[in-house]
XYZ file of C-alpha atoms in Angstrom:
595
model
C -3.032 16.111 22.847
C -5.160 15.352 19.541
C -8.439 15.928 19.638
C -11.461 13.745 19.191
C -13.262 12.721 16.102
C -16.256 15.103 15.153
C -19.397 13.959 16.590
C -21.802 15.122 14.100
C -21.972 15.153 10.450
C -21.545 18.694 8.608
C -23.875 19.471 6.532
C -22.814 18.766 2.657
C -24.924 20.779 0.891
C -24.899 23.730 2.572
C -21.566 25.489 1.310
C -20.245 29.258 2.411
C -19.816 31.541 -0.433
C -17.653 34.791 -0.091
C -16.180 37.110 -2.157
C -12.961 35.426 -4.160
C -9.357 35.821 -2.971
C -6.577 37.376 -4.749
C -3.983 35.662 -2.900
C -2.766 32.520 -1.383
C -0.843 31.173 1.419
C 0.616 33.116 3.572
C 0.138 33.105 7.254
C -3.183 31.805 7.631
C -1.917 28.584 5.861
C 0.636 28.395 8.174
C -2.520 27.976 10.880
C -4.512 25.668 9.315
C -2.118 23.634 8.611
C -0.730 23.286 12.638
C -4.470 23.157 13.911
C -5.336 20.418 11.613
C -1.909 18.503 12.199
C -2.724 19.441 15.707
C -5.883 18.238 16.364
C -5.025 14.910 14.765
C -1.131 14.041 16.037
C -1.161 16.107 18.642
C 1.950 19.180 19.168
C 4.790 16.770 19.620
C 3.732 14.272 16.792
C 2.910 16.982 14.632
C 6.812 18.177 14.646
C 8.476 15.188 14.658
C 6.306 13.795 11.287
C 6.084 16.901 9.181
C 9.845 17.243 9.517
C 9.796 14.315 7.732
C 7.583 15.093 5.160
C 9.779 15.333 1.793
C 13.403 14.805 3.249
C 15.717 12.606 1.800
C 15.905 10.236 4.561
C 11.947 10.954 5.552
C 8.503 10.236 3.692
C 6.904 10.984 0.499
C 4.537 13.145 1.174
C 0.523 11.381 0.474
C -0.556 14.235 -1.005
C 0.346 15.233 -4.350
C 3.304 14.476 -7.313
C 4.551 17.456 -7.634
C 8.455 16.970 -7.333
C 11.676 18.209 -4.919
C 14.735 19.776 -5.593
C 18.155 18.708 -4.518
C 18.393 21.490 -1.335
C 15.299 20.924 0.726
C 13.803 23.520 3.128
C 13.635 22.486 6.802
C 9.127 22.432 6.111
C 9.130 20.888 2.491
C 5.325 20.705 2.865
C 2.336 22.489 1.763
C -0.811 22.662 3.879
C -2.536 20.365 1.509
C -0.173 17.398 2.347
C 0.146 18.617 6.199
C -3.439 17.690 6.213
C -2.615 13.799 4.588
C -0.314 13.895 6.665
C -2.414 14.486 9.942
C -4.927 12.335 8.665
C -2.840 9.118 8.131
C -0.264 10.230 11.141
C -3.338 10.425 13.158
C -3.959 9.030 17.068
C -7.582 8.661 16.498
C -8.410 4.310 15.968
C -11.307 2.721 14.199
C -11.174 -0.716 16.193
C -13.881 -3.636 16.112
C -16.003 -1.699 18.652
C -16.406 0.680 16.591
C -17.997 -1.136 13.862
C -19.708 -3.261 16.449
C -21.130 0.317 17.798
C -21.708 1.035 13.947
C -23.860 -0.920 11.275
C -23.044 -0.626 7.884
C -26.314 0.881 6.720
C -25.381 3.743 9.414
C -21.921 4.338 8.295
C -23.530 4.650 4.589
C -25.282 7.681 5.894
C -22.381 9.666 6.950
C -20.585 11.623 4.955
C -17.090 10.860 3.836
C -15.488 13.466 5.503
C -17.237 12.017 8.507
C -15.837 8.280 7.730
C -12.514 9.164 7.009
C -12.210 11.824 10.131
C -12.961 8.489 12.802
C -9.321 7.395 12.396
C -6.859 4.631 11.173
C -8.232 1.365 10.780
C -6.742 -1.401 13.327
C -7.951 -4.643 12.023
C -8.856 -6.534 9.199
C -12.751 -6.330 9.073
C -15.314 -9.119 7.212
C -19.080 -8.599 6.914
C -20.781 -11.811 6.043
C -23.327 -12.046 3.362
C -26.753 -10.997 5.052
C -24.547 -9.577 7.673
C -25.464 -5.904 9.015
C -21.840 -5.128 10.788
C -18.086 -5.839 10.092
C -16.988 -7.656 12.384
C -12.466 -8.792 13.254
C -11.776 -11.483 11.009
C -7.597 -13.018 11.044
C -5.455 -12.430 8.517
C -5.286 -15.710 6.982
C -9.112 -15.976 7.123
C -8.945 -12.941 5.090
C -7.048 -14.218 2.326
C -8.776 -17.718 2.497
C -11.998 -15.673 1.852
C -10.554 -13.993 -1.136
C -9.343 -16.928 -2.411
C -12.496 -18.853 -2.613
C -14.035 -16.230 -4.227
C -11.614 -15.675 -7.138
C -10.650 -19.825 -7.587
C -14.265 -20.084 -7.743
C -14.857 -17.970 -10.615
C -15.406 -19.388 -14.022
C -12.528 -16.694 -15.717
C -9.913 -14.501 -14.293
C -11.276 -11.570 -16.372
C -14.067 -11.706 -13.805
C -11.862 -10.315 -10.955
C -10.734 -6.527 -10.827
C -7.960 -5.209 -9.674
C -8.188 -1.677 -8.829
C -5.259 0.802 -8.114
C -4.854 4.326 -6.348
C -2.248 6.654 -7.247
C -0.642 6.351 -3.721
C 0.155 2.617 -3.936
C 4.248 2.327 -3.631
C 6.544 1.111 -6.866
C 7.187 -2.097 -5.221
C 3.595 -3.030 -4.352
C 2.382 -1.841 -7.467
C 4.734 -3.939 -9.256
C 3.465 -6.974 -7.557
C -0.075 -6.378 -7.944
C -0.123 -6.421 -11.569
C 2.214 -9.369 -11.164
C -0.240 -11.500 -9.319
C -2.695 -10.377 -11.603
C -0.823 -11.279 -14.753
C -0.261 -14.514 -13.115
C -3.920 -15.445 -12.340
C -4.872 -14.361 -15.659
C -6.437 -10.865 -16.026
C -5.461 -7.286 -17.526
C -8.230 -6.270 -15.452
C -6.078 -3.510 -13.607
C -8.128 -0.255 -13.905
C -6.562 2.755 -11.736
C -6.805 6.311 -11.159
C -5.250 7.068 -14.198
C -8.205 6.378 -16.128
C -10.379 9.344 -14.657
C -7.445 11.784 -14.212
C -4.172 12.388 -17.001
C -5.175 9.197 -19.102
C -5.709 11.298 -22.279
C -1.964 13.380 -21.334
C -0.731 9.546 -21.902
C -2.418 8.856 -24.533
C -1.688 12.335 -26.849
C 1.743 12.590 -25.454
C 2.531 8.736 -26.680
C 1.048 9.744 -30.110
C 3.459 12.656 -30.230
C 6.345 12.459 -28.614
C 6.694 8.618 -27.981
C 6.182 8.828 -24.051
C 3.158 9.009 -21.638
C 5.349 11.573 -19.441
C 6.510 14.991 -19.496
C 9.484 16.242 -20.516
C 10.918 18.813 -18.244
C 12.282 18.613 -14.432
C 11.680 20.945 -11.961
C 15.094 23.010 -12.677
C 14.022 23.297 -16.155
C 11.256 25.584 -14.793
C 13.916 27.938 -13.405
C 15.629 28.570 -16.743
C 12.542 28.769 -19.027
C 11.299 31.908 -20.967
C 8.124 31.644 -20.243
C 5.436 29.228 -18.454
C 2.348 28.482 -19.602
C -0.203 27.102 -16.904
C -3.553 25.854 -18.323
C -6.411 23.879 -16.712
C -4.688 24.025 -13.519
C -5.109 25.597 -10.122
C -1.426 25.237 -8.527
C -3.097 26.777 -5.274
C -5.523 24.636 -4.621
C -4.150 21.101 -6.140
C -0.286 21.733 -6.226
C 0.831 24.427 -3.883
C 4.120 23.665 -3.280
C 4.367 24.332 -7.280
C 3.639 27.930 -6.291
C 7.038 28.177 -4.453
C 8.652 26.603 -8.098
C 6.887 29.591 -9.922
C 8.083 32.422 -7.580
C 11.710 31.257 -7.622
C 11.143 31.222 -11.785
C 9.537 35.050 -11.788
C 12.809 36.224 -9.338
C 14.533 34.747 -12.401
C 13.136 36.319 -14.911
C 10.193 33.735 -16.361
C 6.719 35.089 -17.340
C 3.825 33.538 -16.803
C 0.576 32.792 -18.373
C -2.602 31.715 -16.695
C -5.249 30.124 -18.708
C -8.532 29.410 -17.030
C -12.329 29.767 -16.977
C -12.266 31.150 -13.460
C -9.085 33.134 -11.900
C -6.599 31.787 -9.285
C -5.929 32.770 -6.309
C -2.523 31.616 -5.770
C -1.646 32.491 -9.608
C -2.593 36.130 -9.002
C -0.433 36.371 -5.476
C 1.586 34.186 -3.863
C 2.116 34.431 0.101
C 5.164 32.079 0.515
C 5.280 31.114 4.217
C 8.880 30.452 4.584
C 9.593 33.875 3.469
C 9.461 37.184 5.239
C 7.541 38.956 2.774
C 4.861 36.049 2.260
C 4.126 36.322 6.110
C 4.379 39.761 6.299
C 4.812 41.795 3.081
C 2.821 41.830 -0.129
C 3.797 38.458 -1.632
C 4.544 37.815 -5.321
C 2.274 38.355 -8.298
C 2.791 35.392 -10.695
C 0.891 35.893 -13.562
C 1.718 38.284 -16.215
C -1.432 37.231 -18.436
C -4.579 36.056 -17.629
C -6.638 34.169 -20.237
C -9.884 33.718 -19.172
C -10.948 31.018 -21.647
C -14.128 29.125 -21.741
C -14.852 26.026 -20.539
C -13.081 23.407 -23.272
C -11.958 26.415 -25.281
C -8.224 25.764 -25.042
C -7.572 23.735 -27.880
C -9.602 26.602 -30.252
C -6.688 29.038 -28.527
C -3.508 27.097 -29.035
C -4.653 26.252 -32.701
C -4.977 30.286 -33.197
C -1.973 30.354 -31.592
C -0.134 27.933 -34.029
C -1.586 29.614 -37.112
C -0.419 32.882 -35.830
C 2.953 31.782 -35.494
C 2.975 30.307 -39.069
C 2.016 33.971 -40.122
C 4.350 35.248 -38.102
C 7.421 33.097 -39.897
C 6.631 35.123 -42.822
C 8.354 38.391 -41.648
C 10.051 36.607 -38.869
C 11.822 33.847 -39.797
C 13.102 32.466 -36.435
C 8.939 32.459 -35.559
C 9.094 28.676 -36.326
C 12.512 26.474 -35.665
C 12.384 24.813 -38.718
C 15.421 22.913 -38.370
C 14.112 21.641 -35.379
C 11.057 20.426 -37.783
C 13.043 18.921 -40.143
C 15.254 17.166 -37.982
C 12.783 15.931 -35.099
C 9.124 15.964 -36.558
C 7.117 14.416 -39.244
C 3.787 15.684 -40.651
C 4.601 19.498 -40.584
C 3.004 20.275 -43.869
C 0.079 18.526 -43.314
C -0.243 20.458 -39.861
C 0.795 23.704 -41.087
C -1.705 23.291 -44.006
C -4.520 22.866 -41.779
C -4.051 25.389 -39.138
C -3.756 28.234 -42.027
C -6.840 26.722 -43.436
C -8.321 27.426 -39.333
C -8.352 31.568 -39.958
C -11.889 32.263 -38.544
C -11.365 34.792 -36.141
C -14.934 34.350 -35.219
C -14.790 30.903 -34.725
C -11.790 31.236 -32.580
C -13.213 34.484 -30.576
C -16.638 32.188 -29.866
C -15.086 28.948 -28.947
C -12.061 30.900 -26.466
C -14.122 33.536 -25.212
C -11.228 35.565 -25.875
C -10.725 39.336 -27.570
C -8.067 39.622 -30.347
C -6.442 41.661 -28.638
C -5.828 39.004 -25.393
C -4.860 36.375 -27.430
C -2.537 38.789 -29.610
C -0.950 39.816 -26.237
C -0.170 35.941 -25.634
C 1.465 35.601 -28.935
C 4.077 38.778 -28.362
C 4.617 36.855 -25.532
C 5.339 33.350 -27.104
C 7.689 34.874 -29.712
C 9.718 36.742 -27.198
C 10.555 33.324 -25.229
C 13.346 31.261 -26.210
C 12.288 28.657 -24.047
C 8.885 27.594 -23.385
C 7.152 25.691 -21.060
C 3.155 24.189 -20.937
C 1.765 23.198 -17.789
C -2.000 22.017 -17.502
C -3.780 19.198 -15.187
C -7.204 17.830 -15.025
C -8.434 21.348 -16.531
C -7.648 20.067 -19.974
C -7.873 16.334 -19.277
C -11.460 16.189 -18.434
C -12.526 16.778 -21.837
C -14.404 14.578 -25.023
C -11.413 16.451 -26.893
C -8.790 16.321 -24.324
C -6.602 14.376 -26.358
C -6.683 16.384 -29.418
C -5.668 19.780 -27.108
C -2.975 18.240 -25.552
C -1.933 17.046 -28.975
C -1.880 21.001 -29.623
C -0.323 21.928 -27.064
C 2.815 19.518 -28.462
C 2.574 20.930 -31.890
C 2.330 24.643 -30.199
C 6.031 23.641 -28.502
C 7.276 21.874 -31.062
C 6.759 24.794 -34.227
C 9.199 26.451 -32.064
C 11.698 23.784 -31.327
C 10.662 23.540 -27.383
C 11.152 20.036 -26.249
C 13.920 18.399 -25.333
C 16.079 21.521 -24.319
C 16.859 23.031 -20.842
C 13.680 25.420 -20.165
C 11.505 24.314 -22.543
C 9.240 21.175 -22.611
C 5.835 19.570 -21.749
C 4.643 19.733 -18.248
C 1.038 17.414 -17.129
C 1.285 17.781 -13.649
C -0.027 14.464 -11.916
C -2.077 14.477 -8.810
C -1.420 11.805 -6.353
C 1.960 10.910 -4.962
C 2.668 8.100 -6.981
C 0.392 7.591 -9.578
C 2.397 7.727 -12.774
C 4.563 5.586 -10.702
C 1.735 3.192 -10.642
C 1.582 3.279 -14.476
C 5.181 2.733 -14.659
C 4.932 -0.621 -13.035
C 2.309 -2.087 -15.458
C -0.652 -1.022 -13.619
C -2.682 -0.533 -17.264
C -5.357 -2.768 -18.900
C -3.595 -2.328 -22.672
C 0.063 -3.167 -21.473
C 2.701 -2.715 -23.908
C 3.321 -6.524 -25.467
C 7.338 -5.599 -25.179
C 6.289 -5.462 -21.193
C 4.284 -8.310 -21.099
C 7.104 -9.938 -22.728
C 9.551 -9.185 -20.586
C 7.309 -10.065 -17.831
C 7.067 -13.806 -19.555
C 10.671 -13.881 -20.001
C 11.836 -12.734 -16.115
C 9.135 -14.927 -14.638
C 8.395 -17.776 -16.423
C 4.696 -17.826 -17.322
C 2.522 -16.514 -20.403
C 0.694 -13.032 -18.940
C -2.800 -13.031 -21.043
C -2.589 -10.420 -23.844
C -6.227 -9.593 -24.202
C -6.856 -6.157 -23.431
C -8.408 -5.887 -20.084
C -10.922 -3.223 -18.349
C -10.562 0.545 -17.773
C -12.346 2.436 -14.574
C -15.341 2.391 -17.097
C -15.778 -1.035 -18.583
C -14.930 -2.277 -15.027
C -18.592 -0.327 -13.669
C -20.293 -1.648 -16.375
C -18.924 -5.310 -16.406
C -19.897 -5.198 -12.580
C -23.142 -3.641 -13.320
C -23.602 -6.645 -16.038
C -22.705 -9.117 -13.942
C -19.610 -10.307 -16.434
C -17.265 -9.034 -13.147
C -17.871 -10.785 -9.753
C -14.708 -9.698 -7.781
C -13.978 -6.389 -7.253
C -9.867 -5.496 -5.137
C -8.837 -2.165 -4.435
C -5.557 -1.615 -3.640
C -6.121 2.043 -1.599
C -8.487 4.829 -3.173
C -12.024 4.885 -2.385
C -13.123 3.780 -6.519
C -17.287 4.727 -5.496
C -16.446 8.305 -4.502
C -13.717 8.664 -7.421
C -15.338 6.676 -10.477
C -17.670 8.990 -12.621
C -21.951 8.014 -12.164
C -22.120 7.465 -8.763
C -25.778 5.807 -8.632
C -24.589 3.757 -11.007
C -21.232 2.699 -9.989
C -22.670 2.112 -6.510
C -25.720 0.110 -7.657
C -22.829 -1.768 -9.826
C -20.385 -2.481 -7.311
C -23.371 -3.547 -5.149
C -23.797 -6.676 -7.907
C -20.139 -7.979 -6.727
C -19.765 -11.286 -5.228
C -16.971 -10.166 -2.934
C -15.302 -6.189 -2.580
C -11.781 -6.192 -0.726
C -10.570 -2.548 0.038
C -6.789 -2.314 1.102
C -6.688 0.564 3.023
C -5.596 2.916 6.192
C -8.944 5.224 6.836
C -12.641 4.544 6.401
C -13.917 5.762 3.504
C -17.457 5.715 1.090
C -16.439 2.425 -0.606
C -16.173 0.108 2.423
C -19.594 1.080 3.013
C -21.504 0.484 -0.593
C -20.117 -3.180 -0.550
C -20.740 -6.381 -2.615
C -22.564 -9.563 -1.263
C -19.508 -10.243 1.071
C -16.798 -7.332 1.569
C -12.989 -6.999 3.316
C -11.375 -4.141 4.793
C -7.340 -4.771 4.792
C -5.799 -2.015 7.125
C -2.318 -1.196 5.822
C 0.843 0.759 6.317
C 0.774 4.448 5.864
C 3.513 6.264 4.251
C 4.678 7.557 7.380
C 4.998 4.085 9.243
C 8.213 2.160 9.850
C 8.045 -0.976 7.774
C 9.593 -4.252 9.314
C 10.100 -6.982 7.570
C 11.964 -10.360 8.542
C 14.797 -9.233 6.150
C 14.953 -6.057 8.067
C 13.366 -2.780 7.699
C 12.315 -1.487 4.632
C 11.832 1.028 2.273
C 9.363 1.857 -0.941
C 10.008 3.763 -3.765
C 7.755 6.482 -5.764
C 7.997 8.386 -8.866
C 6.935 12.268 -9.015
C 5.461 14.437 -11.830
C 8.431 14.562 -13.659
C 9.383 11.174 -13.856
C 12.225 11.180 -10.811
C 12.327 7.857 -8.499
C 12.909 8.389 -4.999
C 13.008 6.694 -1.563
C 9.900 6.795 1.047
C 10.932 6.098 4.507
C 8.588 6.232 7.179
C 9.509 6.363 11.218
C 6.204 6.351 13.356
C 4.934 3.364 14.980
C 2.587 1.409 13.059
C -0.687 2.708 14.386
C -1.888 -1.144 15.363
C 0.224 -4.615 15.325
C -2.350 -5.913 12.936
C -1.153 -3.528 10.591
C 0.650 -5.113 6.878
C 2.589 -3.151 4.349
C 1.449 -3.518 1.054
C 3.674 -5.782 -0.374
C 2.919 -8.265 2.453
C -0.695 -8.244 1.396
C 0.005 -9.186 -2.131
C 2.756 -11.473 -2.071
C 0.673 -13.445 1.162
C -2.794 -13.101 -1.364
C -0.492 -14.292 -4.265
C 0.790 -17.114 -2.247
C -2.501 -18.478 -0.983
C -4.079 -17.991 -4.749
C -1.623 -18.879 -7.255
C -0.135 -21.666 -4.759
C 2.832 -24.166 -5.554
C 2.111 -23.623 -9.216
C 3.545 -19.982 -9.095
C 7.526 -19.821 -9.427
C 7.678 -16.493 -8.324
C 9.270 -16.229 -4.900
C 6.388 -14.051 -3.181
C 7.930 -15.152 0.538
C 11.517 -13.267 -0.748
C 9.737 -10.390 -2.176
C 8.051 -9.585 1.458
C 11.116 -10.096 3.437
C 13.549 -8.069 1.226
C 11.674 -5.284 -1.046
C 15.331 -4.643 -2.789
C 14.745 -8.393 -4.156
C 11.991 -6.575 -5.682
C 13.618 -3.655 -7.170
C 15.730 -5.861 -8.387
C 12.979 -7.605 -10.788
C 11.983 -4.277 -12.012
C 14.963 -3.622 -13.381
C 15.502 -6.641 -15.213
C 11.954 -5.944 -16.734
């Protein structure tokens, strides 16, 4: 049986500090993970859904990107995404009375752990303008409401359309669609705050936002590099990736301002010795850099390996260079012009000697590979490091061969899916033109608003309609005060979602809650039942299946929300056929692929 919803409200600012761990995983994972799942689903639920989780003909898990192989084990889950799981998989309800029981100024007391804790959401919910509680509002209400608001507006670049990483391919695909359609490259997402400047200096240098390796190329590399990223806590099922490459031979480097628990040791769960034994040690080298000091340490890096070509030839693959790269001299120029050791020594934090140590290590490996997350993404000179980081692999010839390549390892399920789709406010005009061409109508090719310009436009009253396909954008978006007093200015906030969270309760002068399908809900269309799609960390496209029972009738996928919104916006003008889009998502996929 699950258990109830807390009654009380931790206390946020209050946290427990111990002594640090050494390792990770391991048995007491294993119990987290089935009390949470537990306490949530309940025993039976709990086994039947995180059997699912990962499996070819089963769910993608809501947690994070990081990807499968072909063989999957029998739990191919981590106790991060056993807790989405639970959470979404739930038995607990948030129904009208609840928000009849609850005003909105109360709910905007609790914490978010609190609101997202309560349960699934049931209904679609509308508070009024003036109004102190949501109250059950029907569908087609709902989409009457939202398309007042945005036909009323005196530009489409006054509406936002927001995206979380965990919106599916197909829905995704649609959203910017409608968008496009009504007029607006307002289509901020999560990708702003989180690997927009991996995009950015990976386009610059290697001509695609994405990495460049797949999970087996991890297994056959030399040597991994992991900076700005804590596989433990954010990734964990990367950990079990990392172990198979050590039994394999791989070395790895860990560079961080703070050690990692799961990157020292590494308790796997489905093993004997994780439960029981020791565990694996992963990393080889630890750099403990300071805070932004990694580009300072891959530019040493670089110039050491140009010194090193001078008694070592094979230090720098130079018919690699000549063949794939442009700009070598001027590069090469100015990192031997870099030689300040104390420069370097100030700005990494590092000894000689530590840094040294990484070099013997880059020179031994044939094939390299660079990890790194939000670590190195958060950054004013983000984009610059990662641009390192490329030159660092590509002095040595290590992208675009088995082993060796650029890893930014993504954090939601499906965000660079997202991306993929056209969710991006400085589209590509090859997309939009494709778009024009499959569909029939001019999409606007004005740049439109990032995560940023989107607070501020609402702030200045320029945006008056604020959508959110999933996420909770207050809670995310940098500035809180700010981006709450901004969002506060809207005319109308619509939140798509499946739990209660912080942005349904700092709302504009009218506000909509859209409950919607979880990942691990059957989806039943009139063509049939369906399935979405999703795109991992390293760029692979996969099914999502889900098999529970829709946790309320009310419930719509998605796709039904847009194409149904679309419909009742764009109206008879539109020629794209929204009605065959929700009754047969392949009809969808389809369209993608002609774009």
């Amino acid at each position: 049986m699950a258990g109830k919803p807390p009654a009380s409200d931790p206390v946020q600012d209050a946290p427990e500090v111990s002594e640090p761990q050494h390792s990770a995983v391991g048995l007491p994972a294993i119990t987290h993970a089935l009390r949470i799942s537990q306490q949530q689903m309940g025993v039976r639920r709990t086994a039947l859904t995180l059997l699912r989780v990962n499996q070819k003909e089963g769910f993608d898990c809501p947690g994070c990107a990081w990807p499968e192989g072909e063989h999957r084990h029998t739990a191919e889950f981590c106790e991060n995404g056993a807790k989405a799981v639970a959470e979404e998989a739930t038995l607990r309800r948030v129904t009208p009375a609840f928000f009849a029981d609850h005003s909105v100024a109360d709910l905007a007391g609790r914490s978010g752990y609190w609101l997202g804790q309560q349960g699934r959401l049931t209904h679609p919910m509308y508070l009024a303008e003036g109004a102190g509680h949501y109250t059950p509002v029907a569908w087609e209400r709902a989409f009457d409401i939202i398309g007042e608001e945005l036909t009323a507006l005196d530009s489409p670049d006054e509406a936002v359309f927001y995206t979380s990483g965990r919106t599916s391919n197909e829905a995704a695909f649609l959203y910017q669609l409608f968008a496009r359609e009504f007029g607006t490259n307002n289509l901020p997402d999560c990708s702003n705050m989180c690997h927009e400047s991996s995009g950015s200096a990976l386009s610059e240098t290697i001509g695609v936002g994405k990495g460049s390796v797949l999970l087996e190329d991890l297994y056959q590399a030399d040597l991994i590099i992991i900076a700005g990223q804590n596989p433990g806590t954010n990734h964990p099922r990367m950990l079990t990736a990392l172990e198979k490459a050590k039994a394999g031979g791989t070395k790895i480097i860990s560079i961080n301002p703070l050690p990692e628990a799961g990157l020292e040791r590494f308790k796997n769960p489905q093993t004997p010795r994780g439960l029981a034994g020791g565990g694996t040690a992963l990393t080889d080298l630890f750099l403990q850099v300071r805070l932004g000091g990694d580009q300072a340490l891959f530019r040493a890096l670089n110039r050491l390996i140009l010194e090193a070509a001078a008694d070592d030839p094979g230090a720098v693959d130079t018919e690699f260079i000549r063949e794939h790269t442009h700009g070598y001299e001027e590069f090469a120029a100015a990192a031997r012009a870099d030689d300040d050791w104390d420069a370097t020594l100030r700005a990494t934090g590092l000894t000689r000697e530590k840094i040294e140590s990484a070099l013997r290590m880059v020179l031994a490996s044939r094939r390299t590979i660079v990890c790194w997350a939000m670590g190195l993404t958060q950054h004013k000179h983000s984009v610059p490091s990662i641009q390192e980081i490329v030159n660092f692999l590509l002095l040595r010839g290590n992208i675009g061969r088995p082993g060796a390549g650029v890893c930014p390892v993504r954090g939601h399920s499906n965000v660079q899916g997202d991306r993929t789709m056209g969710i991006f406010e400085r589209p590509e005009p090859g997309f939009l033109d494709a778009l024009e061409k499959e569909f029939g109508f001019a999409p606007p090719r004005e740049h439109g608003l990032d995560v940023v310009r989107a607070i501020r436009a609402l702030r200045d009253g320029q945006a008056k309609v604020f959508l959110a396909m999933g996420g909770n954008f207050v809670s995310a978006t940098p500035d809180t005060d700010v981006t709450e007093a901004a969002v506060r200015r809207a005319r109308l906030t619509v939140h798509v979602s499946t739990k209660l969270n912080r942005s349904h309760v700092v709302t504009g002068a009218r506000a909509l809650i859209l409950p919607t399908l979880g990942r691990t809900e059957r989806d039943v269309q009139s063509g049939g039942e369906q399935f979405v799609t999703v795109e991992d960390s390293m760029g692979m496209v996969h099914a999502s299946r889900g098999r529970l029972e829709p946790a309320s009738p009310q419930l719509l996928s998605e796709t039904a929300i847009v194409t149904r919104l679309a419909r009742r916006v764009l109206g008879e003008a539109s020629r794209t056929p929204w009605a065959e889009f929700e009754k047969d998502y392949a009809t969808i996929r389809d369209r993608i692929a002609a774009v």
